[in-house]
Short mmCIF file of C-alpha atoms and ligand atoms in Angstrom, two decimals:
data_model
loop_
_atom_site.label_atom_id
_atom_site.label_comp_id
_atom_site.label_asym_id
_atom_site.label_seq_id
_atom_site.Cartn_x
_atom_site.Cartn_y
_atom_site.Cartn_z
CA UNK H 1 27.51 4.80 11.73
CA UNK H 2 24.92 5.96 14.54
CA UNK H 3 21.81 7.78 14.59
CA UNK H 4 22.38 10.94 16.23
CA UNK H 5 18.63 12.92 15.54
CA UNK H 6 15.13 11.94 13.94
CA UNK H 7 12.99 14.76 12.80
CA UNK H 8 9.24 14.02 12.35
CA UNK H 9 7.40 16.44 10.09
CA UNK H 10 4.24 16.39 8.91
CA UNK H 11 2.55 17.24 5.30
CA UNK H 12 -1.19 17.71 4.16
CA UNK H 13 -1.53 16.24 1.22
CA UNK H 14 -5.46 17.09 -0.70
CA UNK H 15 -6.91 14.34 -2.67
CA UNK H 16 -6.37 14.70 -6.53
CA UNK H 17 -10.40 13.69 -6.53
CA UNK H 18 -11.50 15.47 -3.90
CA UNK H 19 -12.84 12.97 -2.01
CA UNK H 20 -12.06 9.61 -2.51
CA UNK H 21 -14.40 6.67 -0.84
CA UNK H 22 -14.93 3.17 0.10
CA UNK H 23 -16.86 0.47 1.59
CA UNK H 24 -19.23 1.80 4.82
CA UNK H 25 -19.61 5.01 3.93
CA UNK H 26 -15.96 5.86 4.66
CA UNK H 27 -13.81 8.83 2.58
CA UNK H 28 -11.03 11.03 3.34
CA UNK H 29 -9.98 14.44 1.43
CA UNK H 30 -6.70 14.95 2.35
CA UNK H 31 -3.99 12.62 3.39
CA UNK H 32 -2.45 13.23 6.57
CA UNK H 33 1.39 12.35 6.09
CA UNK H 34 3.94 11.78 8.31
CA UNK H 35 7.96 12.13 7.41
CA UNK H 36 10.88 11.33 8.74
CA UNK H 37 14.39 12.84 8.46
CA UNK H 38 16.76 10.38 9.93
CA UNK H 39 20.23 12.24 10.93
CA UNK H 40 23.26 10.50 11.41
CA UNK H 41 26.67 10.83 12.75
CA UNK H 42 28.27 10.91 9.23
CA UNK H 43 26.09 13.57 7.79
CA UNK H 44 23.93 11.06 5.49
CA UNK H 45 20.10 11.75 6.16
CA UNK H 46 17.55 9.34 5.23
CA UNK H 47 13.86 9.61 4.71
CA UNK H 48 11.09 7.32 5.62
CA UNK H 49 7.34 8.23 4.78
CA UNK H 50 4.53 6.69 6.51
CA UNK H 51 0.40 7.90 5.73
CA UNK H 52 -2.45 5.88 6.93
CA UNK H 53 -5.74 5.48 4.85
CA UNK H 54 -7.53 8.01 7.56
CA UNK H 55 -8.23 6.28 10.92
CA UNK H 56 -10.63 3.54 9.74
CA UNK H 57 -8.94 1.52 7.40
CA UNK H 58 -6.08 -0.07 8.90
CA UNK H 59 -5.88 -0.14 12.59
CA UNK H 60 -3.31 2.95 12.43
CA UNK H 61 -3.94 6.65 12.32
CA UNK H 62 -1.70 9.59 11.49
CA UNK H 63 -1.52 11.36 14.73
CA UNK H 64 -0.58 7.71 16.38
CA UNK H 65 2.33 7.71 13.80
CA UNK H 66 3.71 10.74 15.26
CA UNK H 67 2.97 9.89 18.82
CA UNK H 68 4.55 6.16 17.86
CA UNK H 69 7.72 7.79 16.88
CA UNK H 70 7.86 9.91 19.93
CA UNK H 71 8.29 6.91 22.03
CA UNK H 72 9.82 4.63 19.27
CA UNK H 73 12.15 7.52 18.54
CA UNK H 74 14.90 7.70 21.78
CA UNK H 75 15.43 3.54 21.24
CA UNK H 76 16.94 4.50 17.73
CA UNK H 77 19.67 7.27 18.83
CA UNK H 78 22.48 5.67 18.93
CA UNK H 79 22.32 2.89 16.46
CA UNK H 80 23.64 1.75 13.46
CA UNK H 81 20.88 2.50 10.65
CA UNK H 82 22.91 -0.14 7.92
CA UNK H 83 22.07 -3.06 10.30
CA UNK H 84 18.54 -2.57 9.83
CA UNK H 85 17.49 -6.45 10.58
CA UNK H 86 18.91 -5.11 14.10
CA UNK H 87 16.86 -1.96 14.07
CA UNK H 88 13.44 -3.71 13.41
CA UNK H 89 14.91 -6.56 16.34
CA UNK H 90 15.26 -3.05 18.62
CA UNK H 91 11.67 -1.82 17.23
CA UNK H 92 10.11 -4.91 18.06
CA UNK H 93 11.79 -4.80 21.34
CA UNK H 94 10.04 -1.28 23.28
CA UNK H 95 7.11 -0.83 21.02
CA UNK H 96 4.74 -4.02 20.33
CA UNK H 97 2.63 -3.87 17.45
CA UNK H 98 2.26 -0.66 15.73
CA UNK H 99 3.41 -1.92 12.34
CA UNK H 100 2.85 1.32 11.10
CA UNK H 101 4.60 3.34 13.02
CA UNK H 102 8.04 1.28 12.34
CA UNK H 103 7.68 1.43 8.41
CA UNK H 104 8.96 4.69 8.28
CA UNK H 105 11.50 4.08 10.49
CA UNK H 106 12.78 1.28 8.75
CA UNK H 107 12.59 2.95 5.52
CA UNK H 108 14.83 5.72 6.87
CA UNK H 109 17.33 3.24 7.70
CA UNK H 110 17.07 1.43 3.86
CA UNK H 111 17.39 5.08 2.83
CA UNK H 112 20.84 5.63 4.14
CA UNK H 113 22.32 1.97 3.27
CA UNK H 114 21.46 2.64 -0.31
CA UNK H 115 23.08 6.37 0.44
CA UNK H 116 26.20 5.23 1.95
CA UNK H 117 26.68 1.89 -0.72
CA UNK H 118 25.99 4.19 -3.48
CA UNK H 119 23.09 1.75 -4.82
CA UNK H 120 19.87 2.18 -5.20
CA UNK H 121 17.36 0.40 -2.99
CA UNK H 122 16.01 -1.75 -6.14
CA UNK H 123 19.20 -2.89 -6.11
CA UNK H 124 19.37 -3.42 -2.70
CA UNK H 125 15.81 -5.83 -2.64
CA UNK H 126 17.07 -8.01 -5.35
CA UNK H 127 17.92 -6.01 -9.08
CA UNK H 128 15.68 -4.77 -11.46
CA UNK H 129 12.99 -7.11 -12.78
CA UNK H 130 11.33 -6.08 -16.40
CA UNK H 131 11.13 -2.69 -18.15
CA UNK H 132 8.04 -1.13 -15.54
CA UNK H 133 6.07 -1.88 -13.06
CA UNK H 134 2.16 -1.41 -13.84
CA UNK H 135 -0.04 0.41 -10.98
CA UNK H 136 -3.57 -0.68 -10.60
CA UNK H 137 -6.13 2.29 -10.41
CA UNK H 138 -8.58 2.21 -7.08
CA UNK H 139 -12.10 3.98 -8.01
CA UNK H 140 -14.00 5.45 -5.63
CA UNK H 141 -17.37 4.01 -4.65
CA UNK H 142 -20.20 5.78 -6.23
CA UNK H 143 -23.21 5.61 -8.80
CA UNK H 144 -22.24 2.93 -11.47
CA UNK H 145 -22.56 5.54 -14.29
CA UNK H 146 -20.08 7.96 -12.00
CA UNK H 147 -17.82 4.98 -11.40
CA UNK H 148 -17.75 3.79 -15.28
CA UNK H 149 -16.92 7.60 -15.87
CA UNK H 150 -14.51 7.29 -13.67
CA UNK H 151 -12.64 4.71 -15.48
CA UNK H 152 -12.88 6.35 -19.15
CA UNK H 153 -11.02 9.14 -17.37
CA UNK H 154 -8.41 7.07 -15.66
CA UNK H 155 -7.75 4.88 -18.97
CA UNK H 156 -7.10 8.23 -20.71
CA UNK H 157 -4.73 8.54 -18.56
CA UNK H 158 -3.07 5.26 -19.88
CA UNK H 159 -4.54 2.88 -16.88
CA UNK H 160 -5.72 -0.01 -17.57
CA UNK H 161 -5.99 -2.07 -14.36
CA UNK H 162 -9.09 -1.16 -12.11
CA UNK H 163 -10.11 -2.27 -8.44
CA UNK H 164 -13.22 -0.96 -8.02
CA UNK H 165 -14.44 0.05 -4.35
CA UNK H 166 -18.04 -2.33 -3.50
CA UNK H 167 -18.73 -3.57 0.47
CA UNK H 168 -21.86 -1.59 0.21
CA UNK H 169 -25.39 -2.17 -0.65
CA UNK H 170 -25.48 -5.92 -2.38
CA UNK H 171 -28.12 -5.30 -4.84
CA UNK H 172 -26.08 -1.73 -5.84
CA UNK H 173 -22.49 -3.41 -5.77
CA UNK H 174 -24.39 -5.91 -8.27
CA UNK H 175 -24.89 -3.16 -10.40
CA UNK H 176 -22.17 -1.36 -9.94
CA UNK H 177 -19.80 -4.34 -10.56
CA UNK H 178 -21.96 -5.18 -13.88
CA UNK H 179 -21.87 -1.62 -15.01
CA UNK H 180 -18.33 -1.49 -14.97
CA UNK H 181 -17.04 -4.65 -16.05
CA UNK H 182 -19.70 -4.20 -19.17
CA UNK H 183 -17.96 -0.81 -19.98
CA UNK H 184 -14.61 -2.57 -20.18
CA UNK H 185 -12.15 -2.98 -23.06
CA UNK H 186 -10.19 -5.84 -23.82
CA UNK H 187 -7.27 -6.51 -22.43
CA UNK H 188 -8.04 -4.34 -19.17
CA UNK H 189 -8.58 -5.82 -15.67
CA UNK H 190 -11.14 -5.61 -13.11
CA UNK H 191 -11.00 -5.88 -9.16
CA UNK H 192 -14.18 -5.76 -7.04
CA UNK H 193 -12.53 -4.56 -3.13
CA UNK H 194 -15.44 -4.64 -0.44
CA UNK H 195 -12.59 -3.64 1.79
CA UNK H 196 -13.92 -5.94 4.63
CA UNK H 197 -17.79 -4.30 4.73
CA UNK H 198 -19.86 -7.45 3.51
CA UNK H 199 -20.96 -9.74 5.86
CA UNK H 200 -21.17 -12.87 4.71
CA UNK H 201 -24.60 -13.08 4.07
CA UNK H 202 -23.89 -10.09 1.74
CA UNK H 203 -21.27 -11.29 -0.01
CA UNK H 204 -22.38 -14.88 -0.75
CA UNK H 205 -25.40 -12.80 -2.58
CA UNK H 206 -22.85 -10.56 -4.69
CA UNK H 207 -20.54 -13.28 -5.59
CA UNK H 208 -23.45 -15.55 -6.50
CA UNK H 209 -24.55 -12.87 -8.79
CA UNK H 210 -21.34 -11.80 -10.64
CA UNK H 211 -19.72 -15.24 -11.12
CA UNK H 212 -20.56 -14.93 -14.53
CA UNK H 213 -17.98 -11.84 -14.51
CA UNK H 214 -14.27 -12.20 -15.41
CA UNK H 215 -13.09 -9.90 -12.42
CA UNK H 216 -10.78 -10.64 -9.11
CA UNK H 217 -12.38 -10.42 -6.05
CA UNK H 218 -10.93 -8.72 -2.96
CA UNK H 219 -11.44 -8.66 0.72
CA UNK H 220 -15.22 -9.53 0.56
CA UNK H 221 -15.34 -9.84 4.64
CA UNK H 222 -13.79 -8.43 8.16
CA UNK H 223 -12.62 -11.85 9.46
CA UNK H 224 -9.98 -14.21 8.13
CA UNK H 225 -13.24 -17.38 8.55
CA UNK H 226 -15.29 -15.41 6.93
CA UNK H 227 -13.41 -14.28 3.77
CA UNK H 228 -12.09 -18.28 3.73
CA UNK H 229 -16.00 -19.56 3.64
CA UNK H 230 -16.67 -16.68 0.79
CA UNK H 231 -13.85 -18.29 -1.56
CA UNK H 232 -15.24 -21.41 -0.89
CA UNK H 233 -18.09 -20.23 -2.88
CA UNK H 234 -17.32 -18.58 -5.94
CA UNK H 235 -14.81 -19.55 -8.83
CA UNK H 236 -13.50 -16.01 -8.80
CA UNK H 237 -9.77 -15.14 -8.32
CA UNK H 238 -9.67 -14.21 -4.53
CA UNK H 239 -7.35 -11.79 -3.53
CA UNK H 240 -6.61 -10.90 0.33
CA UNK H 241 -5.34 -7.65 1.72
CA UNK H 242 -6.40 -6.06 5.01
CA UNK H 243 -6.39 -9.25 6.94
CA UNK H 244 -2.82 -10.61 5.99
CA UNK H 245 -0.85 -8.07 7.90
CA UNK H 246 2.19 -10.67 9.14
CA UNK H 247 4.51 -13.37 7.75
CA UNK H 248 2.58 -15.92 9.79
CA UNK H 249 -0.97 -14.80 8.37
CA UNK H 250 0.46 -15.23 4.99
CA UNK H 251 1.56 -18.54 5.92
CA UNK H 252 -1.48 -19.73 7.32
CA UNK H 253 -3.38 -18.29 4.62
CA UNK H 254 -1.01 -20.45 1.98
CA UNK H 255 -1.62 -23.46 3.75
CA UNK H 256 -6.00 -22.90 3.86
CA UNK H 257 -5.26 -21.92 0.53
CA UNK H 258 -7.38 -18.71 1.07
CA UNK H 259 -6.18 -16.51 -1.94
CA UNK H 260 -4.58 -16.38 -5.09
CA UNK H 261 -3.01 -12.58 -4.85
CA UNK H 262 -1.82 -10.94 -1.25
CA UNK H 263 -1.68 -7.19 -1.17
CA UNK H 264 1.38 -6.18 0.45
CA UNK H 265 1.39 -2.52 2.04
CA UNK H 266 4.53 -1.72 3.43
CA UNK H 267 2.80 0.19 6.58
CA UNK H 268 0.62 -2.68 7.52
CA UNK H 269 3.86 -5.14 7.77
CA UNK H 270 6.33 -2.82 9.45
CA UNK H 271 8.38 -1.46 6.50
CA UNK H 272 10.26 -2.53 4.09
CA UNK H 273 12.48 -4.98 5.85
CA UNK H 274 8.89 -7.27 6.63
CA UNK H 275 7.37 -6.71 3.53
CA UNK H 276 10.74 -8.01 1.46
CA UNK H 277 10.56 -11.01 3.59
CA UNK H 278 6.65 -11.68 2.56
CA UNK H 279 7.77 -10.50 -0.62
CA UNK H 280 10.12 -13.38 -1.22
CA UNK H 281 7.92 -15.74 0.77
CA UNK H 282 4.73 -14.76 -2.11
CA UNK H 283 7.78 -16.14 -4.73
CA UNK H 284 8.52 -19.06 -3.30
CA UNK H 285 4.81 -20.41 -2.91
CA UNK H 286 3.46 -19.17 -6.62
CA UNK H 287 1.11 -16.50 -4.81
CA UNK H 288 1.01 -13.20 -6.79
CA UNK H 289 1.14 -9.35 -5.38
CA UNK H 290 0.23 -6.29 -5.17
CA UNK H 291 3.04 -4.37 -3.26
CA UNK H 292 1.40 -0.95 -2.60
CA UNK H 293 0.60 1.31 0.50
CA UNK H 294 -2.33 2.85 2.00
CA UNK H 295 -1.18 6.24 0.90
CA UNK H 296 1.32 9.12 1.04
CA UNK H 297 3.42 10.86 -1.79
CA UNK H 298 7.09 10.82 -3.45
CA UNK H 299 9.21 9.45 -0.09
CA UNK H 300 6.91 6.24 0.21
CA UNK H 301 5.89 5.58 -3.75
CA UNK H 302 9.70 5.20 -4.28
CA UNK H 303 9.87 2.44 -1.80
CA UNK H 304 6.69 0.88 -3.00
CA UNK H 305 8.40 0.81 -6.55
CA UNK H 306 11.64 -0.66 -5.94
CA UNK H 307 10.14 -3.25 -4.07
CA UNK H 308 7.86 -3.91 -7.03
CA UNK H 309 10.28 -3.40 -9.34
CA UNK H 310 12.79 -6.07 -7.66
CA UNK H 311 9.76 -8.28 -8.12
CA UNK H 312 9.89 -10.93 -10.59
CA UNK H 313 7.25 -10.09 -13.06
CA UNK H 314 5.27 -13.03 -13.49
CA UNK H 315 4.37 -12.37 -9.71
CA UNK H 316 3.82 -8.96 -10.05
CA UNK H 317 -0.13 -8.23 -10.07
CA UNK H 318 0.04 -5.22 -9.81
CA UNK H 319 1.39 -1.82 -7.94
CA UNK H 320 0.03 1.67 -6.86
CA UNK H 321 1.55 5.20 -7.76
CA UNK H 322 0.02 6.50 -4.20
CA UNK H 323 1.48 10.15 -4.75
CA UNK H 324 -0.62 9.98 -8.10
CA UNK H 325 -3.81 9.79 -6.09
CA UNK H 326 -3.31 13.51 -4.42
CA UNK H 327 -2.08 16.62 -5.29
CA UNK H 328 1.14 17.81 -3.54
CA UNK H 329 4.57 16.45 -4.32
CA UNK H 330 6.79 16.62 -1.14
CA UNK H 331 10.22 15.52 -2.97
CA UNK H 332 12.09 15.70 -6.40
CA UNK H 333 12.05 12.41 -8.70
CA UNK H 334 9.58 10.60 -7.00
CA UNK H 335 8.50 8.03 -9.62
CA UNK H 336 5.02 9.16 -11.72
CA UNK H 337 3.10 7.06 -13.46
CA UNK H 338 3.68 6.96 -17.22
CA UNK H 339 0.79 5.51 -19.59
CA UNK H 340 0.28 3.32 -15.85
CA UNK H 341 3.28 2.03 -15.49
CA UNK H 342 5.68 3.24 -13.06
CA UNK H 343 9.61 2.44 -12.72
CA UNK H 344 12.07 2.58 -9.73
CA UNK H 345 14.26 5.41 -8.92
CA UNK H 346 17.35 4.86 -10.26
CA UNK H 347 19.84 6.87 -7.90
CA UNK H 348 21.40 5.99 -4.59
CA UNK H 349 19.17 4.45 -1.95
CA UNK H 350 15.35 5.73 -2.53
CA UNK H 351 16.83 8.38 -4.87
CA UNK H 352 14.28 11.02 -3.91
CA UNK H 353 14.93 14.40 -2.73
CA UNK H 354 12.51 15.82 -0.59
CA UNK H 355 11.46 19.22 -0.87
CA UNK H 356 12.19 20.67 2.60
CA UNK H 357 10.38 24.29 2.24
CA UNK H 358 7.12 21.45 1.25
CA UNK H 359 7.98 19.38 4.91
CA UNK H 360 7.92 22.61 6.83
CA UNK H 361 9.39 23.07 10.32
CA UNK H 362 10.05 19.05 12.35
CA UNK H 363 6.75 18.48 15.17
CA UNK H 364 8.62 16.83 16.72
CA UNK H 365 12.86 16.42 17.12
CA UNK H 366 14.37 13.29 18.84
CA UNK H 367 18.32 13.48 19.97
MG1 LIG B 1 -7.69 -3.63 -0.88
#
């Protein structure tokens, strides 16, 4: 099978919330999404979605993913999407770094070996794992009697697993945190994400102040030192995200012992094929996950959920419905949440069928 055409569209997603904020006074209102419609010679077509957090989260942005694929694009046409080790070797080969821009590539190509094996990509990544996968809800940083609102709106919508957006003012994130995690009810779970914005000085006050709290603590500082000298100081449950963006930082961070759950966003590894292997790497050394992405709708919350449904659950911290945080639903069967849990698709390869009147006219068409 070859690759004969990639079409990149693009989609405007708004925020269900309006505006949805973290750490350092950074929001965004709508996500700008990027898909891809991956043509081959045999008349399968598979789909990869890619959508960045805006341009200051993650060291991507949306317009680079469509200028990424322009030049990623023409190294593709030709090749066999089923041998998609090969395709991320090629990747690797004419574009370095750019993580980001691959994933949806790479998902295209997982896309059409579930399409022309019949089987769906859970299947694929290792076989269902338990009856649903539970998705964490992020809540925007704000007040501490907005944010505790917040969360009696989100649990009546069955959640019951919160990461809570601090990195800003110490003495307010103390409050904040306490606010929340006194509203709590039992049996729910609490995340404080500073999303890199402490320094350390910061962050040795906060965690000093809420030890006394049964909560996870995520991402407290920018640099990989920095976040390693925090969990030297607090008893907390240390999760890392934004700074394990490889196999080797995982690794490294294993051996410093640096965290107890790695958040695994498909876009910040490369895809699929990357995240799978950290995936199974997070099994093998006892370190639990949250396998997620930094945004998007139905094409890229499929892939997120068969790769956290192939999970075993014990390691399974938790997940994220992304195309439940905005408003706009860009293909048919795309999992949804249900009481906060969320289950793979269950037909051939992603099992998703985008709505092409919603992905408009291609930006841009490689052959
Ligand atoms: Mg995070």
């Amino acid at each position: 099978m070859r690759i004969t055409k990639i079409d990149v569209h693009q989609v405007d997603l708004p925020l269900r919330e309006g505006k949805y904020s973290w750490s350092g006074g950074k929001s965004i209102r709508v996500y700008d999404s990027t898909v891809v419609r991956m043509h081959t010679d045999q008349g399968l077509v598979g789909h990869g979605e890619v959508c960045p957090l805006g341009p200051a989260y993650l060291p991507a942005y949306a317009a680079g993913v469509r200028t990424g694929l322009k030049e990623l694009g023409p190294h593709l046409i030709g090749q066999d999407p089923l041998q998609v080790g090969v395709i991320n070797r090629v990747m690797d080969q004419h574009l370095k770094g750019h993580p980001y821009v691959k994933s949806a590539l790479d998902m295209a190509c997982w896309d059409i070996l579930g399409l022309a094996s019949g089987l769906p990509l859970v299947t694929l990544l290792g076989g269902v794992q338990g009856e649903a996968v539970k998705c964490y809800r992020a809540i925007s940083q704000d007040t501490p009697e907005r944010m505790v609102a917040r969360i009696e709106e989100m649990r009546g919508e069955g959640h019951h697993h919160f990461q809570i957006k601090v990195g800003g003012d110490p003495a307010l994130d103390i409050k904040r945190t306490r606010a929340v995690a006194e509203s709590l009810k039992p049996g729910e779970v609490l995340v404080a994400d500073a999303n890199t914005s402490w320094l350390p000085y910061q962050a040795a006050r906060v965690v000093r102040a809420i030890e006394d709290i049964d909560l996870y603590l995520e991402q407290p500082c920018l640099g990989y030192d920095e976040c390693l000298s925090i969990r030297k100081r607090t008893t907390r449950p240390f999760i890392l995200d934004e700074i394990i963006d490889s196999p080797a930082m995982l690794l490294r961070a294993h051996a410093d012992r640096a965290m107890d759950v790695v958040n695994i966003k498909l876009s910040k590894v490369g895809g699929l094929t990357v995240a799978r292997q950290m995936r199974d790497m997070c099994v093998a050394m006892g370190i639990a996950m949250t396998i997620e992405d930094s945004g998007g709708s139905d094409i890229v919350t499929a892939a997120i959920a068969a790769l956290a449904h192939s999970t075993p659950e014990a390691l399974r911290f938790s997940s994220s419905d992304v195309n439940g945080y905005n408003t706009k639903s860009i293909a048919e069967n795309g999992p949804r949440h249900e009481g906060g849990w969320i289950k793979a698709p269950t037909g051939a390869g992603l099992g998703v069928k985008p709505l092409l009147d919603v992905l408009g006219k291609a930006v841009v068409s490689i052959e």
